[in-house]
Short mmCIF file of C-alpha atoms and ligand atoms in Angstrom, two decimals:
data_model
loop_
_atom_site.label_atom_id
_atom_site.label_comp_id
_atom_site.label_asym_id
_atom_site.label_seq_id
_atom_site.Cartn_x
_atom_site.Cartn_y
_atom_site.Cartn_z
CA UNK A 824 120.15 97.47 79.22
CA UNK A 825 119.78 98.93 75.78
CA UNK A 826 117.04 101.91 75.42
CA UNK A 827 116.17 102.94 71.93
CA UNK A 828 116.83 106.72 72.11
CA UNK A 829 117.80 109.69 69.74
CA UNK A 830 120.74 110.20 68.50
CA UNK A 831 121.06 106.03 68.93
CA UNK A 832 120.73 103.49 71.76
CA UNK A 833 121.41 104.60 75.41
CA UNK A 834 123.15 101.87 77.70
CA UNK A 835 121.40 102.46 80.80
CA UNK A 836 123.20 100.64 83.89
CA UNK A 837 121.23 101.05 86.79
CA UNK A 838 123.97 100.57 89.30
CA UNK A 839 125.44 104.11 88.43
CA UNK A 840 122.13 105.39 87.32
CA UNK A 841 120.23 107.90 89.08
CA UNK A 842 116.44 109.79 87.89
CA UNK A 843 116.71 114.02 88.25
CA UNK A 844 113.42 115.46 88.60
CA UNK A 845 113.61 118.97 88.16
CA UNK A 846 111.96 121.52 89.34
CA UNK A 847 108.61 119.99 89.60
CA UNK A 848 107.84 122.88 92.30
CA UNK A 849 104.14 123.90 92.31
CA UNK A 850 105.52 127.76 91.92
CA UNK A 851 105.73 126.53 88.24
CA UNK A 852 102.78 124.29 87.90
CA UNK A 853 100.34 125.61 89.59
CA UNK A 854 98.88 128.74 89.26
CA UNK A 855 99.31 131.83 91.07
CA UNK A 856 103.17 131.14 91.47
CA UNK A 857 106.57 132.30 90.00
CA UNK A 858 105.59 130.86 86.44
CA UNK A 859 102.00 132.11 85.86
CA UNK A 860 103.89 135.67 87.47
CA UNK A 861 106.30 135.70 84.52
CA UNK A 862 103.15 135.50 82.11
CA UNK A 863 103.01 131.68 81.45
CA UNK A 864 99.99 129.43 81.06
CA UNK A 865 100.59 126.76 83.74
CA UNK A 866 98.38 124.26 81.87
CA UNK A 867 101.41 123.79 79.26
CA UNK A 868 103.52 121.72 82.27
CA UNK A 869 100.82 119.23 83.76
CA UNK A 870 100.86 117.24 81.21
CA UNK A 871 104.11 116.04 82.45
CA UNK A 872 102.64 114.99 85.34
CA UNK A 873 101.15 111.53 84.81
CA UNK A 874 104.28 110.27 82.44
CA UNK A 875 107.14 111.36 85.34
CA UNK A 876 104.42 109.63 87.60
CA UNK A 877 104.59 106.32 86.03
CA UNK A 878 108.13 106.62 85.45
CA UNK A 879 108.93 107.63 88.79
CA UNK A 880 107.13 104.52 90.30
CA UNK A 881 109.22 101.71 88.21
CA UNK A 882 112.30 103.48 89.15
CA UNK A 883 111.64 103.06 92.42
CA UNK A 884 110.26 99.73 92.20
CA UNK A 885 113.93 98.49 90.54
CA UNK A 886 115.81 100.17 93.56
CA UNK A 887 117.80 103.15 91.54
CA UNK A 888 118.23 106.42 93.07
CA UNK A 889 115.98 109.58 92.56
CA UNK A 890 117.34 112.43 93.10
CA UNK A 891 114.12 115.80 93.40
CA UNK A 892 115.56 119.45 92.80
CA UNK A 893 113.76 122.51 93.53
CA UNK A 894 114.62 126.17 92.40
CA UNK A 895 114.39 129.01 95.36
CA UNK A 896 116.08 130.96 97.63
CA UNK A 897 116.79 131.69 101.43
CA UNK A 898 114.04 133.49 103.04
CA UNK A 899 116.21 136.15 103.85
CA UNK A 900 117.14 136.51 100.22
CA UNK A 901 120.74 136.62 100.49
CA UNK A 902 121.45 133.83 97.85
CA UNK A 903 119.07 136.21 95.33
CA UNK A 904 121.50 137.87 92.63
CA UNK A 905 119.31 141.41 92.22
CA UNK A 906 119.72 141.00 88.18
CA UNK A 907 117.13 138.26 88.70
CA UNK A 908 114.86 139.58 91.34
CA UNK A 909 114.38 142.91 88.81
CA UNK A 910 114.68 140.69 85.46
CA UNK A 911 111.65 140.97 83.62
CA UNK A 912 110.36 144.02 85.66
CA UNK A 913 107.31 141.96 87.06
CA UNK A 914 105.07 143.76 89.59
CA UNK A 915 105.33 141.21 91.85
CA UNK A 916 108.89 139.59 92.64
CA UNK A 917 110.59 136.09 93.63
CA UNK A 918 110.68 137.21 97.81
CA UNK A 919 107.24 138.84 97.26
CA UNK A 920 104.10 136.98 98.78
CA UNK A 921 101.66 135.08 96.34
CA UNK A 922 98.77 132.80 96.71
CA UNK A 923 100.94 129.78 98.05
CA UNK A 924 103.28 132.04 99.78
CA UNK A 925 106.44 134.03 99.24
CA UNK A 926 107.23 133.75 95.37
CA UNK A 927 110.46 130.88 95.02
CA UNK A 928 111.33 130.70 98.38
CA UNK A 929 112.32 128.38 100.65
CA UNK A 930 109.86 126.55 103.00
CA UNK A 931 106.57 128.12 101.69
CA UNK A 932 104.09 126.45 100.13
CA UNK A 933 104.66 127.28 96.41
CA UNK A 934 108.41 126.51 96.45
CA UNK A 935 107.77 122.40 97.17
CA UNK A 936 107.23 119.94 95.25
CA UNK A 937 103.95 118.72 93.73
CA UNK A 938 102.22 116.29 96.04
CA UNK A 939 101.95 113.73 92.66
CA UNK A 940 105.83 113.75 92.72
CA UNK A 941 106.55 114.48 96.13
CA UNK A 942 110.07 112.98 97.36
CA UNK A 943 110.20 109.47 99.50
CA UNK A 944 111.94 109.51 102.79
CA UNK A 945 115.88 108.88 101.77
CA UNK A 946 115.79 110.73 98.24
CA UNK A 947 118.17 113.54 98.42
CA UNK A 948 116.35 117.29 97.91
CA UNK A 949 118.59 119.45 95.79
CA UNK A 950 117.91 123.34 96.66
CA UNK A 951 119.44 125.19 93.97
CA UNK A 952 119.65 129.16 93.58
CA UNK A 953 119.99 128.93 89.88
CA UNK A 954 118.39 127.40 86.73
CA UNK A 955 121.23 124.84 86.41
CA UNK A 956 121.24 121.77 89.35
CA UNK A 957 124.53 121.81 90.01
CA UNK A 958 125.84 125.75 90.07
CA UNK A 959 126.24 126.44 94.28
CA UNK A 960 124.52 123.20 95.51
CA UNK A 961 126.25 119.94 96.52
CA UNK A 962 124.56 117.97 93.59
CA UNK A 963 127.58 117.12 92.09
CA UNK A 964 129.13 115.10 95.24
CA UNK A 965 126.41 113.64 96.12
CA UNK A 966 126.61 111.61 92.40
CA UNK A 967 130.25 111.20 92.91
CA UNK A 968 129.75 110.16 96.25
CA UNK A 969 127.19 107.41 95.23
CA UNK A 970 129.40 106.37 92.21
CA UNK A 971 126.59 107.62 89.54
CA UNK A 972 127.89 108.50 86.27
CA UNK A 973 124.45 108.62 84.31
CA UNK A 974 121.32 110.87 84.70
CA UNK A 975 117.49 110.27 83.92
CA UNK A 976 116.40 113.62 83.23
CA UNK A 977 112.71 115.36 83.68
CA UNK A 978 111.17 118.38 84.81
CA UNK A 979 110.60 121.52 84.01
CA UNK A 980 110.98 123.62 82.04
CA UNK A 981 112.38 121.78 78.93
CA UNK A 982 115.01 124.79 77.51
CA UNK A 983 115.49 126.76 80.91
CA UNK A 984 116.49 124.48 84.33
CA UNK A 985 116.48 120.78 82.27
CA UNK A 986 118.38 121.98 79.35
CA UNK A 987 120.88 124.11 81.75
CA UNK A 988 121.25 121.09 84.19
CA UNK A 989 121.97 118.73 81.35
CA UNK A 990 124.71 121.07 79.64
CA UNK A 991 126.17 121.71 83.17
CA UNK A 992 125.97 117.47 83.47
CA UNK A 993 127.87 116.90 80.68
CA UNK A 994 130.36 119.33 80.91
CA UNK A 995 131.13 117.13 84.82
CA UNK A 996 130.98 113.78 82.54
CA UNK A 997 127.62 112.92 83.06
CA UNK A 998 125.87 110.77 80.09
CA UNK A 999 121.90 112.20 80.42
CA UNK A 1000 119.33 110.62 78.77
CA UNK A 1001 116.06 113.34 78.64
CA UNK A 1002 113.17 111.66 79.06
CA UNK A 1003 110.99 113.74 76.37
CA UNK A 1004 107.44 113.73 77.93
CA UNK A 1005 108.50 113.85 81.37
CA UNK A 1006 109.71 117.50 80.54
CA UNK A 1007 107.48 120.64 78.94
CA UNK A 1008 107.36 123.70 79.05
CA UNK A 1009 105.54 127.35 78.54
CA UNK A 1010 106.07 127.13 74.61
CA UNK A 1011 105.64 123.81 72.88
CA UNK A 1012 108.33 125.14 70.13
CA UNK A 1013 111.10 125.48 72.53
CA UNK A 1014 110.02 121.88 74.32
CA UNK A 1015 110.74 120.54 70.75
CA UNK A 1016 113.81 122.32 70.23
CA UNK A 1017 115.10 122.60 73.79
CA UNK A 1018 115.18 118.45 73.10
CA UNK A 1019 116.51 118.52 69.41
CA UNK A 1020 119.33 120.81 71.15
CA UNK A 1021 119.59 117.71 73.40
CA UNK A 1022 120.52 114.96 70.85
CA UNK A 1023 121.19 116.77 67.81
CA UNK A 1024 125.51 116.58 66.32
CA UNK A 1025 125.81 112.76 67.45
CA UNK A 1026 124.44 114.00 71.40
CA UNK A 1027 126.11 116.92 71.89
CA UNK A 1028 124.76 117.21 75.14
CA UNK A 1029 122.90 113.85 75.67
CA UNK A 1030 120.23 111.39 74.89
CA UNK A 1031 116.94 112.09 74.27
CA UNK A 1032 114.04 108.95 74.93
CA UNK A 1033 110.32 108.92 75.42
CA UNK A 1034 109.28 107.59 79.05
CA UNK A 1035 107.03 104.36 77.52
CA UNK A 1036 110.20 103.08 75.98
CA UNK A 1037 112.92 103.45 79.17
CA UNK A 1038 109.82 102.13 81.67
CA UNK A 1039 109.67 98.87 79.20
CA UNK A 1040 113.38 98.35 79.56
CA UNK A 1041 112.90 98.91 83.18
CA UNK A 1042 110.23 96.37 83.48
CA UNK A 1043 111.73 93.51 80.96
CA UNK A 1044 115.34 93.76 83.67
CA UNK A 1045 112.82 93.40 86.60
CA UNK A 1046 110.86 90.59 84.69
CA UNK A 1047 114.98 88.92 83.97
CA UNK A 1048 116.25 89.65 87.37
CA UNK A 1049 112.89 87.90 89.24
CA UNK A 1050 113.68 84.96 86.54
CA UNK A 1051 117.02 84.65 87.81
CA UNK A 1052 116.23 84.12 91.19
N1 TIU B 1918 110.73 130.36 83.48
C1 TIU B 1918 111.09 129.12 83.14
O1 TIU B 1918 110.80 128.65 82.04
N2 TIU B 1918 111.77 128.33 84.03
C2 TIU B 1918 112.31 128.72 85.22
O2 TIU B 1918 112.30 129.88 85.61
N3 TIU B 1918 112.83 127.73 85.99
C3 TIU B 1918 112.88 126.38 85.61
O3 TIU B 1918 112.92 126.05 84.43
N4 TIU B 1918 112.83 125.49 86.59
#
């Protein structure tokens, strides 16, 4: 199916299709966690809430795979390079405890995902160290193991973990298309340029599409298939 997208239409098969979510961790949408503790205003990322909502449910509804990540680290902080524990020289640290636990770490509170987006039973939960999805995890085999050669991006934030997933994505092969309003982040500027980055020189790194118009693709092949039968 065809999906009217920046730089120019994105063929989107489904069969080797999968949706990233990234990052949509309540340590970065909620406050009191690891983004409001860098100095962010949380607000700027719920708007991306409802749009990767809707999207999220007619993806499932055709049958594709999702695929959640989340950013942290082992409790015992082993997997924590100290350049970013003392980056930004923050009184209070990723390891340190915050109002929904231990800053970005694995198994509290903060670190999961947002109950609005929260993984089904069967969709694969990618714990990643880094800002990128696939440095030290086993993202990349999983997609090779399921024959998926295309990504549905979201998440946050737009210019830090989605635009460093996407570059590490297409450096594997990977065709992304970023679903624009299904990411945000801190600073509307770098949102808007994190996604002209995106699909500017032909694609350089991908495809860049608004969710209304890849849900109305999604829903006129549902609509065909049901027809069909
Ligand atoms: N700070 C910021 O913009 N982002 C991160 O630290 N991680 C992600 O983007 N997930």
């Amino acid at each position: 199916m065809l999906v009217e997208a920046e730089p120019y239409d994105y063929s989107l098969n489904l069969a080797v299709a999968a949706l990233l979510i990234i990052d949509m961790q309540r340590d970065f949408l909620e406050p009191g966690g690891f983004g409001e503790m860098l100095g962010n205003d949380v607000s700027q990322l719920r708007r991306t809430i409802a749009p990767n909502k809707a999207l999220l449910a007619v993806w499932r509804a055709v049958g594709a795979l999702v695929i959640h990540t989340r950013e942290g680290h082992r409790p015992d902080l082993a997997d924590l390079p100290s350049a970013k524990k003392i980056r930004g020289r923050g009184a209070t640290r990723i390891g340190d405890p915050g109002p929904m636990g231990r800053i970005l770490v694995r198994g509290e509170a903060g670190h999961d995902i947002i109950p609005e987006l929260y993984p089904a039973a069967g969709e694969p939960v990618i714990d990643k160290p880094g800002k990128g999805a696939f440095f030290a995890t086993d993202l990349h085999a999983i997609l090779q193991n399921q024959g998926i050669q295309q990504l549905v991006v979201t998440g946050v934030t737009t210019e830090v973990c989605v635009n460093t997933t996407v570059r590490e994505a297409n450096d594997r092969g990977y065709d992304c298309l970023v679903v624009s309003d299904c990411c945000g982040s801190y600073f509307p500027e770098f949102h808007e340029m994190g996604l002209r980055m995106i699909a500017a020189q032909g694609g350089i790194f991908g495809w860049v599409a608004p969710s209304a118009t890849i849900i109305q693709a999604l829903k006129s092949s549902m609509m065909m298939k049901e027809s069909a039968e």
